[in-house]
Amino acid sequence: MSVDESAGRLKSEADEPGWEVDPDDDWGVAVVATVGRQLRLRREAVGMRAADFGVAVGYGEDMVYKIEGGKRIPRPEYLDKADMVLGAGGQVSAMKEDVAKVRYPKKVRELGKLEARAVEIGVYECNSVNGLLQTPEHARALIGAAQPPYAPDDVERMVAARLARQSVFERDPAPSIHFVLEEASLRRQVGGTMVWRRQLEHLLEVGQLRNVTLQVMPTNTDAHPGLDGRIELLKFPDGTAVGRSDGAFSGRPVSDLRQLRILELRYGTIRAQALPPRESLALIEQLLGET
């Protein structure tokens, strides 16, 4: 809950690091400003002072003003309590979906939008399991290993953003999705044995989906065009496409046909060198059996 039960203390800004609005995120700034304005108008409409409203929802008056002024992102429980206190009948709680997206890093949100439009997605990942394939525990362990470390709230925000992208598997009609992962990354027990086993089991589950092709690049293979970094290709219904590679075009997204052909050639070569899908799943099963 939003009040420290042992001390009866109202929450302040220091209690919730990482919920500031990114000033460079125009869409996020607009969403949070709109939500804050609606909260203020509803509070004033019922004749409630900010201090009294803060006590009712468990937050300090200063935090109430910052949220209403669009300076802070309201937590989901804040919106739920505000909905109840203001008698909004679910209209304030309904804002949680858009507010949750604001917490996702802008770069991740934009990538998610592209993936949501794509009819074909091709990914080669060289150092880890791709984010679209990660379990929550695996994602949390990877993000938590960063140095300098992220604040706990930031870790959870990034995990949530990564998992939200996985809604691409639930689309209808389903896109065609191809993955190539390095064997070495599958052998690395990120998060410990149980987390690692669950990640391998999840790969087997996803690899059985009719629209997913999962391949593994064995460690005992020759050099290939993906050794200088990740490659991602997305193709859209109108025939356009966008691609990105860590080792080409300064790592920036490209849509020029000539540049896309280069990425497609590299990705095609990688897929040709990787194990076929059936052998790839068999290798993952073998890794599971080794523990």
Coordinates of C-alpha atoms in Angstrom, one line a residue:
M1 CA 0.0 0.0 0.0
S2 CA 1.0 3.6 -0.3
V3 CA 1.4 4.4 3.4
D4 CA 4.1 3.0 5.6
E5 CA 1.9 1.0 7.9
S6 CA 4.4 0.9 10.8
A7 CA 4.9 4.6 10.9
G8 CA 1.7 5.9 9.3
R9 CA 4.0 8.0 7.0
L10 CA 2.7 9.4 3.7
K11 CA 4.9 8.5 0.7
S12 CA 7.2 11.2 -0.7
E13 CA 9.3 11.5 -3.8
A14 CA 12.3 9.9 -2.1
D15 CA 10.2 6.7 -1.6
E16 CA 9.6 6.2 -5.4
P17 CA 12.8 6.8 -7.4
G18 CA 12.6 6.2 -11.1
W19 CA 9.1 7.6 -11.6
E20 CA 10.1 10.9 -13.1
V21 CA 9.0 11.8 -16.6
D22 CA 11.6 11.7 -19.4
P23 CA 11.7 15.3 -20.7
D24 CA 12.8 14.0 -24.1
D25 CA 9.8 11.7 -24.5
D26 CA 7.2 14.0 -26.0
W27 CA 4.5 11.4 -26.0
G28 CA 5.2 10.4 -22.5
V29 CA 5.2 14.0 -21.3
A30 CA 1.8 14.6 -23.0
V31 CA 0.2 11.5 -21.5
V32 CA 1.4 12.2 -17.9
A33 CA 0.3 15.9 -18.2
T34 CA -3.1 14.9 -19.4
V35 CA -3.6 12.3 -16.6
G36 CA -2.4 14.8 -14.0
R37 CA -4.8 17.5 -15.3
Q38 CA -7.7 15.0 -15.2
L39 CA -6.8 14.1 -11.6
R40 CA -6.7 17.7 -10.5
L41 CA -10.0 18.6 -12.2
R42 CA -11.7 15.6 -10.6
R43 CA -10.3 16.4 -7.2
E44 CA -11.4 20.0 -7.5
A45 CA -14.8 19.0 -8.7
V46 CA -15.5 17.1 -5.5
G47 CA -14.2 20.0 -3.4
M48 CA -11.2 18.2 -2.0
R49 CA -7.9 19.9 -1.0
A50 CA -4.7 18.4 -2.2
A51 CA -3.5 17.7 1.3
D52 CA -6.7 15.9 2.2
F53 CA -6.6 13.9 -1.0
G54 CA -3.0 13.0 -0.4
V55 CA -3.9 11.6 3.0
A56 CA -6.8 9.6 1.5
V57 CA -4.5 8.0 -1.1
G58 CA -1.4 7.7 1.1
Y59 CA 0.8 10.3 -0.5
G60 CA 2.2 13.7 0.6
E61 CA 0.7 16.9 -0.6
D62 CA 3.9 17.7 -2.6
M63 CA 3.6 14.4 -4.5
V64 CA 0.0 15.1 -5.3
Y65 CA 0.9 18.5 -6.8
K66 CA 3.8 17.0 -8.8
I67 CA 1.6 14.2 -10.2
E68 CA -1.2 16.6 -11.1
G69 CA 1.4 19.0 -12.7
G70 CA 2.7 16.2 -14.9
K71 CA 6.1 16.1 -13.2
R72 CA 5.7 12.5 -11.8
I73 CA 4.3 9.3 -13.3
P74 CA 1.5 8.0 -11.0
R75 CA 1.9 4.4 -9.9
P76 CA -1.0 2.0 -10.7
E77 CA -2.0 1.8 -7.1
Y78 CA -2.2 5.6 -6.9
L79 CA -4.6 5.7 -9.8
D80 CA -6.7 2.9 -8.3
K81 CA -7.0 4.7 -4.9
A82 CA -7.7 8.0 -6.7
D83 CA -10.5 6.3 -8.6
M84 CA -12.0 5.1 -5.4
V85 CA -11.6 8.3 -3.4
L86 CA -12.9 10.5 -6.3
G87 CA -15.8 8.1 -7.1
A88 CA -14.6 8.0 -10.7
G89 CA -16.3 4.7 -11.5
G90 CA -13.2 3.1 -13.1
Q91 CA -12.4 6.0 -15.4
V92 CA -9.2 7.0 -13.5
S93 CA -8.1 3.4 -13.1
A94 CA -8.6 3.0 -16.9
M95 CA -5.7 5.4 -17.4
K96 CA -3.2 2.8 -16.1
E97 CA -2.6 1.2 -19.5
D98 CA -1.3 4.4 -21.1
V99 CA 0.6 5.4 -18.0
A100 CA 2.3 2.0 -17.9
K101 CA 3.6 2.6 -21.4
V102 CA 5.2 5.8 -20.4
R103 CA 7.4 3.9 -18.0
Y104 CA 8.8 1.9 -20.8
P105 CA 12.0 3.4 -22.3
K106 CA 11.2 5.4 -25.4
K107 CA 13.5 3.2 -27.5
V108 CA 11.8 0.0 -26.4
R109 CA 8.3 1.4 -27.0
E110 CA 9.2 2.4 -30.5
L111 CA 10.7 -1.0 -31.2
G112 CA 7.5 -2.6 -29.8
K113 CA 5.4 -0.6 -32.2
L114 CA 7.5 -1.8 -35.2
E115 CA 7.3 -5.4 -34.1
A116 CA 3.5 -5.0 -33.7
R117 CA 3.2 -4.0 -37.3
A118 CA 5.6 -6.5 -38.8
V119 CA 4.4 -9.6 -40.8
E120 CA 7.9 -11.1 -40.6
I121 CA 10.6 -10.7 -37.9
G122 CA 14.1 -12.1 -38.2
V123 CA 16.5 -11.9 -35.3
Y124 CA 20.1 -13.1 -34.8
E125 CA 21.3 -12.6 -31.2
C126 CA 25.0 -13.1 -30.5
N127 CA 25.5 -12.6 -26.7
S128 CA 22.2 -13.5 -25.0
V129 CA 18.7 -14.9 -25.4
N130 CA 16.7 -12.3 -27.4
G131 CA 14.3 -10.2 -25.4
L132 CA 11.3 -11.6 -27.2
L133 CA 12.2 -15.1 -25.8
Q134 CA 13.2 -14.2 -22.3
T135 CA 11.3 -15.4 -19.2
P136 CA 10.7 -12.7 -16.5
E137 CA 13.3 -14.2 -14.2
H138 CA 16.0 -14.4 -17.0
A139 CA 15.3 -10.8 -18.1
R140 CA 15.5 -9.6 -14.4
A141 CA 18.8 -11.4 -14.0
L142 CA 20.3 -9.9 -17.2
I143 CA 19.1 -6.4 -16.4
G144 CA 20.2 -6.7 -12.8
A145 CA 23.7 -7.5 -13.9
A146 CA 24.3 -4.1 -15.4
Q147 CA 27.1 -1.9 -14.0
P148 CA 26.5 0.6 -12.5
P149 CA 23.4 -1.1 -11.3
Y150 CA 19.9 0.1 -12.0
A151 CA 17.6 1.1 -9.1
P152 CA 15.1 -1.8 -8.3
D153 CA 12.2 0.2 -9.7
D154 CA 14.1 0.8 -12.9
V155 CA 14.8 -2.9 -13.2
E156 CA 11.2 -3.8 -12.9
R157 CA 10.2 -1.1 -15.4
M158 CA 12.7 -2.5 -17.9
V159 CA 11.6 -6.1 -17.3
A160 CA 7.9 -5.1 -17.8
A161 CA 8.8 -3.3 -21.1
R162 CA 10.7 -6.3 -22.4
L163 CA 7.8 -8.7 -21.5
A164 CA 5.2 -6.4 -23.1
R165 CA 6.9 -6.8 -26.5
Q166 CA 6.2 -10.5 -26.3
S167 CA 2.5 -9.8 -27.1
V168 CA 3.7 -10.2 -30.7
F169 CA 3.2 -13.9 -30.2
E170 CA -0.5 -13.4 -29.5
R171 CA -1.3 -11.5 -32.7
D172 CA -3.9 -12.8 -35.1
P173 CA -2.9 -13.3 -37.9
A174 CA 0.4 -14.3 -36.4
P175 CA 3.6 -12.9 -37.9
S176 CA 6.4 -15.2 -39.2
I177 CA 9.2 -15.0 -36.6
H178 CA 12.7 -16.4 -37.0
F179 CA 15.4 -16.6 -34.3
V180 CA 19.0 -17.6 -34.4
L181 CA 20.7 -17.9 -31.0
E182 CA 24.3 -18.7 -30.2
E183 CA 24.9 -22.0 -28.4
A184 CA 27.3 -20.2 -26.0
S185 CA 24.5 -18.0 -24.7
L186 CA 22.3 -21.0 -24.1
R187 CA 25.0 -22.6 -21.9
R188 CA 25.4 -19.5 -19.7
Q189 CA 23.4 -20.2 -16.5
V190 CA 22.1 -16.6 -16.1
G191 CA 20.2 -16.3 -12.8
G192 CA 21.2 -19.7 -11.5
T193 CA 20.3 -23.3 -12.4
M194 CA 16.5 -23.1 -11.9
V195 CA 16.1 -19.8 -13.8
W196 CA 18.3 -21.2 -16.6
R197 CA 16.4 -24.4 -16.9
R198 CA 13.1 -22.5 -17.0
Q199 CA 14.5 -20.3 -19.8
L200 CA 15.5 -23.4 -21.8
E201 CA 12.1 -24.9 -21.3
H202 CA 10.5 -21.7 -22.5
L203 CA 12.6 -21.8 -25.6
L204 CA 11.3 -25.3 -26.4
E205 CA 7.8 -24.1 -25.9
V206 CA 8.1 -21.1 -28.2
G207 CA 10.1 -23.2 -30.7
Q208 CA 7.0 -25.4 -31.1
L209 CA 4.8 -22.5 -32.2
R210 CA 3.7 -22.9 -35.8
N211 CA 4.8 -19.4 -36.8
V212 CA 8.2 -19.5 -35.0
T213 CA 11.4 -20.9 -36.3
L214 CA 14.2 -21.3 -33.7
Q215 CA 17.7 -22.1 -34.7
V216 CA 21.0 -22.5 -32.8
M217 CA 24.4 -21.5 -34.0
P218 CA 26.8 -24.2 -32.7
T219 CA 30.0 -23.1 -31.1
N220 CA 32.0 -25.5 -33.3
T221 CA 31.2 -23.7 -36.5
D222 CA 33.2 -21.5 -38.8
A223 CA 33.2 -17.7 -38.7
H224 CA 30.0 -16.1 -39.9
P225 CA 28.7 -12.6 -40.6
G226 CA 27.1 -12.2 -37.2
L227 CA 30.2 -12.2 -35.1
D228 CA 30.2 -8.4 -34.9
G229 CA 26.8 -8.1 -33.4
R230 CA 23.0 -8.5 -33.4
I231 CA 20.9 -8.3 -36.5
E232 CA 17.2 -7.6 -36.7
L233 CA 15.0 -7.5 -39.8
L234 CA 11.3 -6.5 -39.8
K235 CA 9.1 -6.6 -42.9
F236 CA 5.7 -4.9 -43.1
P237 CA 2.4 -5.6 -45.0
D238 CA 3.0 -2.8 -47.5
G239 CA 6.3 -4.4 -48.7
T240 CA 8.5 -2.0 -46.8
A241 CA 11.1 -3.1 -44.2
V242 CA 13.5 -1.9 -41.6
G243 CA 16.7 -3.5 -40.3
R244 CA 19.4 -2.9 -37.8
S245 CA 22.8 -4.5 -37.1
D246 CA 25.4 -3.7 -34.5
G247 CA 28.1 -4.2 -37.0
A248 CA 26.7 -2.2 -40.0
F249 CA 25.7 1.3 -40.7
S250 CA 26.8 2.5 -37.3
G251 CA 24.1 0.4 -35.6
R252 CA 21.3 2.6 -36.7
P253 CA 18.0 1.4 -38.2
V254 CA 18.0 1.4 -42.0
S255 CA 15.2 1.2 -44.6
D256 CA 17.2 1.8 -47.8
L257 CA 16.8 -1.1 -50.2
R258 CA 20.6 -1.5 -50.8
Q259 CA 21.4 -1.5 -47.1
L260 CA 18.5 -3.9 -46.4
R261 CA 19.9 -6.3 -49.0
I262 CA 23.2 -6.4 -47.2
L263 CA 21.5 -7.2 -43.9
E264 CA 19.4 -9.8 -45.6
L265 CA 22.5 -11.4 -47.1
R266 CA 24.2 -11.6 -43.7
Y267 CA 21.1 -12.9 -42.0
G268 CA 20.5 -15.5 -44.7
T269 CA 24.1 -16.7 -44.4
I270 CA 23.8 -17.0 -40.6
R271 CA 20.6 -19.0 -40.9
A272 CA 22.2 -21.3 -43.5
Q273 CA 25.2 -22.0 -41.1
A274 CA 23.0 -22.5 -38.0
L275 CA 21.6 -25.9 -37.0
P276 CA 18.2 -26.7 -38.6
P277 CA 15.2 -26.1 -36.4
R278 CA 14.7 -29.8 -35.4
E279 CA 18.4 -30.2 -34.5
S280 CA 18.3 -26.9 -32.6
L281 CA 15.5 -28.0 -30.4
A282 CA 17.2 -31.3 -29.8
L283 CA 20.3 -29.4 -28.7
I284 CA 18.3 -27.4 -26.2
E285 CA 16.7 -30.6 -24.9
Q286 CA 20.3 -32.0 -24.5
L287 CA 21.4 -29.0 -22.5
L288 CA 18.4 -29.5 -20.2
G289 CA 19.4 -33.1 -19.7
E290 CA 22.9 -32.1 -18.7
T291 CA 21.8 -30.6 -15.4

